[in-house]
Amino acid sequence: MLVSVLRKLVRAVAVLLLVSFATFTLMYGNGPGIARAVLGTNATDATVRAEVAKLGLDRPLLVQYGDWLKGVVTGDFGESFFTGQSVSSALSSRVPVTLTLIVLTILLTAVVSVLVGVAAAVRGGWIDRVVQFLSVAGAAVPPFIVAIGLVFAFAVSFRAFPATGYVSPDQSPTGWIESVTLPVLALLVAAIANSAAQFRGAILDTLSQDFVRTLRARGIPESKVVFRHVLRNAAGPGLTVLSLQTLGLIGGAVFIEQVFALPGLGELSNGSAQRGDVPMVMGCVLVTIVIVLVVNLLGDLVTAAVNPKARTR
C-alpha cells in the first residue's frame, strides 16, 4: 500500500511539473505582448522594451520558470503586473470559496449517488426508470441554467436563500450555509446525474457475478450482500468517475461564482485573464492543477482502501 501511495505521489508531482511548465511557456512566451498589455496600446517600442527588461521577461523561459518555481516552493507566487498585489495573498482569500463549493459538491455527490445507484440497481422497476430519466435530464442541463432557475425559485420567489454574495463561516455559520446552499445545489444536479448512473451500472454488473449468487445461496442477508460485498467491488468504477468529474466541477464553479457573485477562484482568474495579468492567471492555474491532482489521488486511495485489488495498479 505504501509503495502504491509513493508511486502515485511521484506521478502526481511529475504531472504537476509538466503541466505547469507547459502553461508557463504558453503564457510567458510573449514578453513584449505582456509588457504592452501592462503599459497600454499607446506605449512606444522603447518603453515596451524597458518594461520587458524591468519585469525580467527578456530572460530565457527556462530561467524564468526556475525562478518562479523556487518562489512557489517558498509560498511566493509573484506579484500582479498591474496592481502589485501579492498573488499568494489574492489566492489565499479566493481559494477557500472555490474549495468550499467543490468539496461540498463532491462529498454530497458521493453519498447521494451511492444511495440512488443502489436503489435503482437493487429495486429496479419505476425507481430505476426515474433514476435513468433524471440522470439524462440532469446531465443535459448546464449548471448555470440550473443556477438561474434556483435563484428565481428560492431567492426571488420564496426568499429562502440569498441570491448573491458569500458569508465566511467565521463571520456567521448560518449565513455561510445559506450563501453556499444554492451554488452547491446548482453544481450537484449534473454531478449526481453522471455519478449515479455510473454507480448504478457498476452495481448491476457486480450483482450479476457468481460470488453474489453464492452469497445469496448461503443465506447471507440481502442488505449485507449489497452493502458489504457488492458495493465494495462496485466502488472502483464509481469513484473513478467521481474523481474525473473534478475538472468539470472546477469549470462549472467558474460560471456558478459569476451567477452568485461569489469571490472565488473563477472570478479572480476570469478578471485576471481579461486584463492579461499573467502572474495572477498562472497562480490560479497552478492551484487548479493541484486541486485536480489531490482529488484524483484521494479517489485512488479511497478506492484502494475499499477494494484491495486496486492497490496493485
Short mmCIF file of C-alpha atoms in Angstrom, two decimals:
data_model
loop_
_atom_site.label_atom_id
_atom_site.label_comp_id
_atom_site.label_asym_id
_atom_site.label_seq_id
_atom_site.Cartn_x
_atom_site.Cartn_y
_atom_site.Cartn_z
CA MET A 1 0.00 0.00 0.00
CA LEU A 2 2.82 2.41 0.92
CA VAL A 3 4.64 1.69 -2.34
CA SER A 4 1.43 2.32 -4.28
CA VAL A 5 0.91 5.66 -2.49
CA LEU A 6 4.51 6.75 -3.16
CA ARG A 7 4.18 5.77 -6.83
CA LYS A 8 1.02 7.85 -7.18
CA LEU A 9 2.63 10.81 -5.41
CA VAL A 10 5.65 10.74 -7.74
CA ARG A 11 3.31 10.51 -10.72
CA ALA A 12 1.26 13.47 -9.45
CA VAL A 13 4.37 15.63 -8.92
CA ALA A 14 5.61 14.76 -12.43
CA VAL A 15 2.26 15.73 -13.95
CA LEU A 16 2.25 18.96 -11.92
CA LEU A 17 5.71 19.95 -13.16
CA LEU A 18 4.95 19.01 -16.78
CA VAL A 19 1.62 20.85 -16.96
CA SER A 20 2.88 23.90 -15.06
CA PHE A 21 5.92 24.22 -17.36
CA ALA A 22 3.77 23.89 -20.48
CA THR A 23 1.33 26.50 -19.15
CA PHE A 24 4.16 28.82 -18.09
CA THR A 25 5.74 28.58 -21.55
CA LEU A 26 2.47 29.45 -23.26
CA MET A 27 1.70 32.42 -21.01
CA TYR A 28 5.19 33.91 -20.62
CA GLY A 29 6.36 33.15 -24.17
CA ASN A 30 5.49 36.62 -25.49
CA GLY A 31 7.32 39.10 -23.25
CA PRO A 32 6.66 42.21 -25.43
CA GLY A 33 2.97 41.31 -25.64
CA ILE A 34 2.74 41.10 -21.83
CA ALA A 35 4.56 44.42 -21.42
CA ARG A 36 2.29 46.12 -23.96
CA ALA A 37 -0.78 44.81 -22.13
CA VAL A 38 0.57 46.36 -18.92
CA LEU A 39 1.52 49.70 -20.49
CA GLY A 40 -1.38 50.05 -22.92
CA THR A 41 -1.60 50.09 -26.69
CA ASN A 42 -0.12 53.61 -26.98
CA ALA A 43 3.23 52.62 -25.44
CA THR A 44 6.27 53.14 -27.64
CA ASP A 45 8.57 50.29 -28.61
CA ALA A 46 11.34 51.69 -26.42
CA THR A 47 9.02 51.82 -23.40
CA VAL A 48 7.88 48.27 -24.07
CA ARG A 49 11.48 47.04 -24.26
CA ALA A 50 12.26 48.78 -20.98
CA GLU A 51 9.21 47.19 -19.34
CA VAL A 52 10.21 43.76 -20.64
CA ALA A 53 13.63 44.18 -19.04
CA LYS A 54 12.09 45.53 -15.80
CA LEU A 55 9.78 42.54 -15.45
CA GLY A 56 12.57 40.11 -16.29
CA LEU A 57 10.74 38.80 -19.33
CA ASP A 58 13.85 39.07 -21.54
CA ARG A 59 15.49 36.13 -19.79
CA PRO A 60 15.31 32.55 -21.16
CA LEU A 61 11.97 30.89 -20.37
CA LEU A 62 13.66 28.03 -18.54
CA VAL A 63 15.37 30.52 -16.19
CA GLN A 64 12.09 32.38 -15.61
CA TYR A 65 10.30 29.10 -14.87
CA GLY A 66 13.04 28.01 -12.47
CA ASP A 67 12.81 31.29 -10.52
CA TRP A 68 9.00 31.12 -10.49
CA LEU A 69 9.11 27.50 -9.27
CA LYS A 70 11.57 28.36 -6.49
CA GLY A 71 9.22 31.13 -5.37
CA VAL A 72 6.21 28.76 -5.42
CA VAL A 73 8.04 26.26 -3.20
CA THR A 74 8.52 29.01 -0.59
CA GLY A 75 4.93 30.27 -0.96
CA ASP A 76 5.79 33.26 -3.15
CA PHE A 77 3.69 33.16 -6.34
CA GLY A 78 4.92 36.57 -7.51
CA GLU A 79 3.07 39.86 -7.84
CA SER A 80 0.40 41.18 -10.18
CA PHE A 81 1.92 43.12 -13.13
CA PHE A 82 -0.99 45.58 -12.87
CA THR A 83 -1.69 46.20 -9.19
CA GLY A 84 1.45 44.90 -7.48
CA GLN A 85 -0.77 42.76 -5.22
CA SER A 86 0.78 39.55 -3.98
CA VAL A 87 -0.62 36.56 -5.91
CA SER A 88 -0.37 34.42 -2.76
CA SER A 89 -2.48 36.93 -0.85
CA ALA A 90 -5.14 37.03 -3.58
CA LEU A 91 -5.26 33.23 -3.79
CA SER A 92 -5.50 32.79 -0.01
CA SER A 93 -8.75 34.78 0.07
CA ARG A 94 -10.27 33.22 -3.07
CA VAL A 95 -9.31 29.53 -2.88
CA PRO A 96 -11.41 28.75 0.27
CA VAL A 97 -14.59 29.89 -1.51
CA THR A 98 -13.99 27.66 -4.53
CA LEU A 99 -12.80 24.76 -2.39
CA THR A 100 -16.00 25.02 -0.34
CA LEU A 101 -18.11 24.58 -3.47
CA ILE A 102 -16.01 21.72 -4.84
CA VAL A 103 -15.55 19.74 -1.60
CA LEU A 104 -19.20 20.01 -0.55
CA THR A 105 -20.34 19.03 -4.05
CA ILE A 106 -18.03 16.01 -4.22
CA LEU A 107 -18.98 14.74 -0.75
CA LEU A 108 -22.72 15.16 -1.33
CA THR A 109 -22.42 13.66 -4.81
CA ALA A 110 -20.66 10.57 -3.41
CA VAL A 111 -23.30 9.96 -0.73
CA VAL A 112 -26.37 10.65 -2.87
CA SER A 113 -25.01 8.81 -5.93
CA VAL A 114 -24.30 5.65 -3.93
CA LEU A 115 -27.76 5.66 -2.35
CA VAL A 116 -29.53 6.41 -5.63
CA GLY A 117 -27.38 3.91 -7.57
CA VAL A 118 -28.06 1.14 -5.05
CA ALA A 119 -31.81 1.85 -5.00
CA ALA A 120 -32.03 1.85 -8.82
CA ALA A 121 -29.92 -1.30 -9.28
CA VAL A 122 -31.43 -3.36 -6.43
CA ARG A 123 -35.06 -2.25 -6.55
CA GLY A 124 -35.33 -1.77 -10.32
CA GLY A 125 -38.81 -1.05 -11.70
CA TRP A 126 -40.09 2.52 -11.63
CA ILE A 127 -37.26 3.66 -9.34
CA ASP A 128 -34.71 2.59 -11.93
CA ARG A 129 -36.64 4.27 -14.76
CA VAL A 130 -36.97 7.52 -12.80
CA VAL A 131 -33.25 7.50 -11.95
CA GLN A 132 -32.29 6.89 -15.59
CA PHE A 133 -34.59 9.70 -16.78
CA LEU A 134 -33.29 12.15 -14.18
CA SER A 135 -29.69 11.17 -14.99
CA VAL A 136 -30.16 12.05 -18.65
CA ALA A 137 -32.12 15.21 -17.88
CA GLY A 138 -29.67 16.36 -15.20
CA ALA A 139 -26.64 15.83 -17.43
CA ALA A 140 -28.30 17.69 -20.32
CA VAL A 141 -28.97 20.94 -18.41
CA PRO A 142 -25.91 23.20 -17.88
CA PRO A 143 -25.21 24.17 -14.24
CA PHE A 144 -25.66 27.90 -14.93
CA ILE A 145 -29.21 27.27 -16.22
CA VAL A 146 -29.95 25.30 -13.05
CA ALA A 147 -28.42 28.15 -11.04
CA ILE A 148 -30.67 30.76 -12.66
CA GLY A 149 -33.72 28.57 -12.02
CA LEU A 150 -32.74 28.12 -8.37
CA VAL A 151 -32.28 31.88 -7.93
CA PHE A 152 -35.74 32.61 -9.30
CA ALA A 153 -37.35 29.84 -7.25
CA PHE A 154 -35.64 30.07 -3.86
CA ALA A 155 -34.16 33.59 -3.77
CA VAL A 156 -36.66 35.72 -5.71
CA SER A 157 -39.97 33.89 -5.17
CA PHE A 158 -39.63 32.33 -1.68
CA ARG A 159 -36.70 34.44 -0.41
CA ALA A 160 -35.38 31.39 1.43
CA PHE A 161 -31.73 31.96 0.41
CA PRO A 162 -29.68 34.98 -0.72
CA ALA A 163 -29.38 35.40 -4.49
CA THR A 164 -25.76 36.61 -4.37
CA GLY A 165 -22.83 37.05 -2.01
CA TYR A 166 -20.67 34.92 0.24
CA VAL A 167 -20.51 34.86 4.05
CA SER A 168 -17.41 33.44 5.72
CA PRO A 169 -18.10 30.67 8.28
CA ASP A 170 -16.16 32.56 10.98
CA GLN A 171 -18.47 35.54 10.49
CA SER A 172 -21.74 33.61 10.62
CA PRO A 173 -22.06 29.79 10.30
CA THR A 174 -25.74 30.12 9.44
CA GLY A 175 -25.05 32.81 6.87
CA TRP A 176 -22.29 30.66 5.37
CA ILE A 177 -24.67 27.70 4.94
CA GLU A 178 -27.30 29.93 3.35
CA SER A 179 -24.79 31.56 0.98
CA VAL A 180 -23.42 28.26 -0.38
CA THR A 181 -26.64 26.22 -0.50
CA LEU A 182 -27.89 27.36 -3.92
CA PRO A 183 -24.42 27.33 -5.62
CA VAL A 184 -23.77 23.78 -4.36
CA LEU A 185 -27.23 22.64 -5.45
CA ALA A 186 -26.59 24.05 -8.92
CA LEU A 187 -23.38 22.01 -9.21
CA LEU A 188 -24.93 18.91 -7.63
CA VAL A 189 -27.56 18.32 -10.30
CA ALA A 190 -25.14 17.48 -13.13
CA ALA A 191 -22.63 15.79 -10.82
CA ILE A 192 -25.19 13.41 -9.31
CA ALA A 193 -26.73 12.72 -12.72
CA ASN A 194 -23.37 11.45 -14.04
CA SER A 195 -22.18 9.62 -10.93
CA ALA A 196 -25.48 7.92 -10.03
CA ALA A 197 -25.67 6.37 -13.50
CA GLN A 198 -22.09 5.06 -13.15
CA PHE A 199 -22.72 3.63 -9.68
CA ARG A 200 -25.96 2.01 -10.91
CA GLY A 201 -24.17 0.34 -13.84
CA ALA A 202 -21.26 -0.85 -11.68
CA ILE A 203 -23.63 -2.28 -9.05
CA LEU A 204 -25.69 -4.09 -11.72
CA ASP A 205 -22.52 -5.63 -13.17
CA THR A 206 -21.40 -6.78 -9.73
CA LEU A 207 -24.84 -8.20 -8.87
CA SER A 208 -24.61 -10.49 -11.90
CA GLN A 209 -21.33 -12.09 -10.79
CA ASP A 210 -21.06 -15.64 -9.43
CA PHE A 211 -19.86 -14.72 -5.95
CA VAL A 212 -23.09 -12.76 -5.35
CA ARG A 213 -25.18 -15.82 -6.24
CA THR A 214 -23.01 -17.88 -3.88
CA LEU A 215 -23.51 -15.43 -1.03
CA ARG A 216 -27.27 -15.42 -1.58
CA ALA A 217 -27.34 -19.24 -1.73
CA ARG A 218 -25.57 -19.35 1.64
CA GLY A 219 -28.42 -17.32 3.14
CA ILE A 220 -26.48 -14.07 3.65
CA PRO A 221 -29.00 -11.22 4.18
CA GLU A 222 -29.51 -9.13 1.04
CA SER A 223 -28.54 -5.88 2.80
CA LYS A 224 -25.20 -7.41 3.86
CA VAL A 225 -24.61 -8.77 0.35
CA VAL A 226 -25.22 -5.34 -1.18
CA PHE A 227 -23.53 -3.00 1.30
CA ARG A 228 -20.63 -5.22 2.39
CA HIS A 229 -19.71 -7.14 -0.76
CA VAL A 230 -21.36 -5.66 -3.88
CA LEU A 231 -20.73 -2.02 -3.01
CA ARG A 232 -17.06 -2.71 -2.22
CA ASN A 233 -16.49 -4.28 -5.64
CA ALA A 234 -18.52 -1.62 -7.46
CA ALA A 235 -16.86 1.29 -5.70
CA GLY A 236 -13.86 1.41 -8.05
CA PRO A 237 -15.60 2.49 -11.27
CA GLY A 238 -17.91 4.87 -9.42
CA LEU A 239 -15.10 6.59 -7.52
CA THR A 240 -13.02 6.85 -10.69
CA VAL A 241 -15.83 8.71 -12.45
CA LEU A 242 -16.35 10.85 -9.37
CA SER A 243 -12.70 11.93 -9.28
CA LEU A 244 -12.70 12.60 -13.03
CA GLN A 245 -15.61 14.97 -12.54
CA THR A 246 -13.40 17.32 -10.53
CA LEU A 247 -12.17 19.11 -13.62
CA GLY A 248 -15.73 19.62 -14.82
CA LEU A 249 -16.73 20.81 -11.35
CA ILE A 250 -14.00 23.45 -11.38
CA GLY A 251 -15.15 24.65 -14.80
CA GLY A 252 -18.74 24.70 -13.60
CA ALA A 253 -17.74 26.55 -10.42
CA VAL A 254 -16.34 29.40 -12.55
CA PHE A 255 -19.80 30.05 -14.03
CA ILE A 256 -21.59 29.44 -10.74
CA GLU A 257 -19.38 32.01 -8.99
CA GLN A 258 -20.31 34.52 -11.68
CA VAL A 259 -24.06 33.85 -11.27
CA PHE A 260 -24.00 34.10 -7.46
CA ALA A 261 -21.30 36.83 -7.30
CA LEU A 262 -19.03 34.66 -5.15
CA PRO A 263 -15.45 35.96 -4.64
CA GLY A 264 -13.79 32.70 -5.64
CA LEU A 265 -11.02 31.45 -7.89
CA GLY A 266 -13.20 31.60 -11.00
CA GLU A 267 -13.96 35.30 -10.59
CA LEU A 268 -10.26 36.03 -9.95
CA SER A 269 -8.98 34.02 -12.95
CA ASN A 270 -11.65 35.43 -15.27
CA GLY A 271 -10.87 39.05 -14.37
CA SER A 272 -7.10 38.47 -14.49
CA ALA A 273 -7.29 36.78 -17.89
CA GLN A 274 -9.26 39.69 -19.33
CA ARG A 275 -6.59 42.15 -18.12
CA GLY A 276 -3.72 39.92 -19.24
CA ASP A 277 -2.40 39.66 -15.66
CA VAL A 278 -0.12 36.68 -16.31
CA PRO A 279 1.24 36.05 -12.75
CA MET A 280 -2.29 36.01 -11.30
CA VAL A 281 -3.59 33.66 -14.01
CA MET A 282 -0.57 31.38 -13.57
CA GLY A 283 -1.29 31.18 -9.82
CA CYS A 284 -4.93 30.28 -10.50
CA VAL A 285 -3.87 27.59 -13.00
CA LEU A 286 -1.39 26.07 -10.57
CA VAL A 287 -3.94 25.91 -7.74
CA THR A 288 -6.47 24.33 -10.12
CA ILE A 289 -3.98 21.66 -11.18
CA VAL A 290 -3.15 20.90 -7.55
CA ILE A 291 -6.85 20.56 -6.64
CA VAL A 292 -7.45 18.14 -9.54
CA LEU A 293 -4.37 16.04 -8.66
CA VAL A 294 -5.20 15.92 -4.94
CA VAL A 295 -8.80 14.87 -5.58
CA ASN A 296 -7.70 12.18 -8.05
CA LEU A 297 -5.07 10.95 -5.59
CA LEU A 298 -7.62 10.81 -2.76
CA GLY A 299 -10.00 8.96 -5.09
CA ASP A 300 -7.32 6.35 -5.83
CA LEU A 301 -6.52 5.97 -2.13
CA VAL A 302 -10.18 5.54 -1.15
CA THR A 303 -10.62 3.00 -3.97
CA ALA A 304 -7.56 1.09 -2.77
CA ALA A 305 -8.80 1.16 0.81
CA VAL A 306 -12.23 -0.15 -0.20
CA ASN A 307 -11.05 -2.70 -2.77
CA PRO A 308 -7.61 -4.33 -2.11
CA LYS A 309 -7.38 -5.45 -5.76
CA ALA A 310 -6.93 -1.80 -6.78
CA ARG A 311 -3.74 -1.45 -4.70
CA THR A 312 -1.70 -3.34 -7.30
CA ARG A 313 -2.37 -0.75 -10.07
#
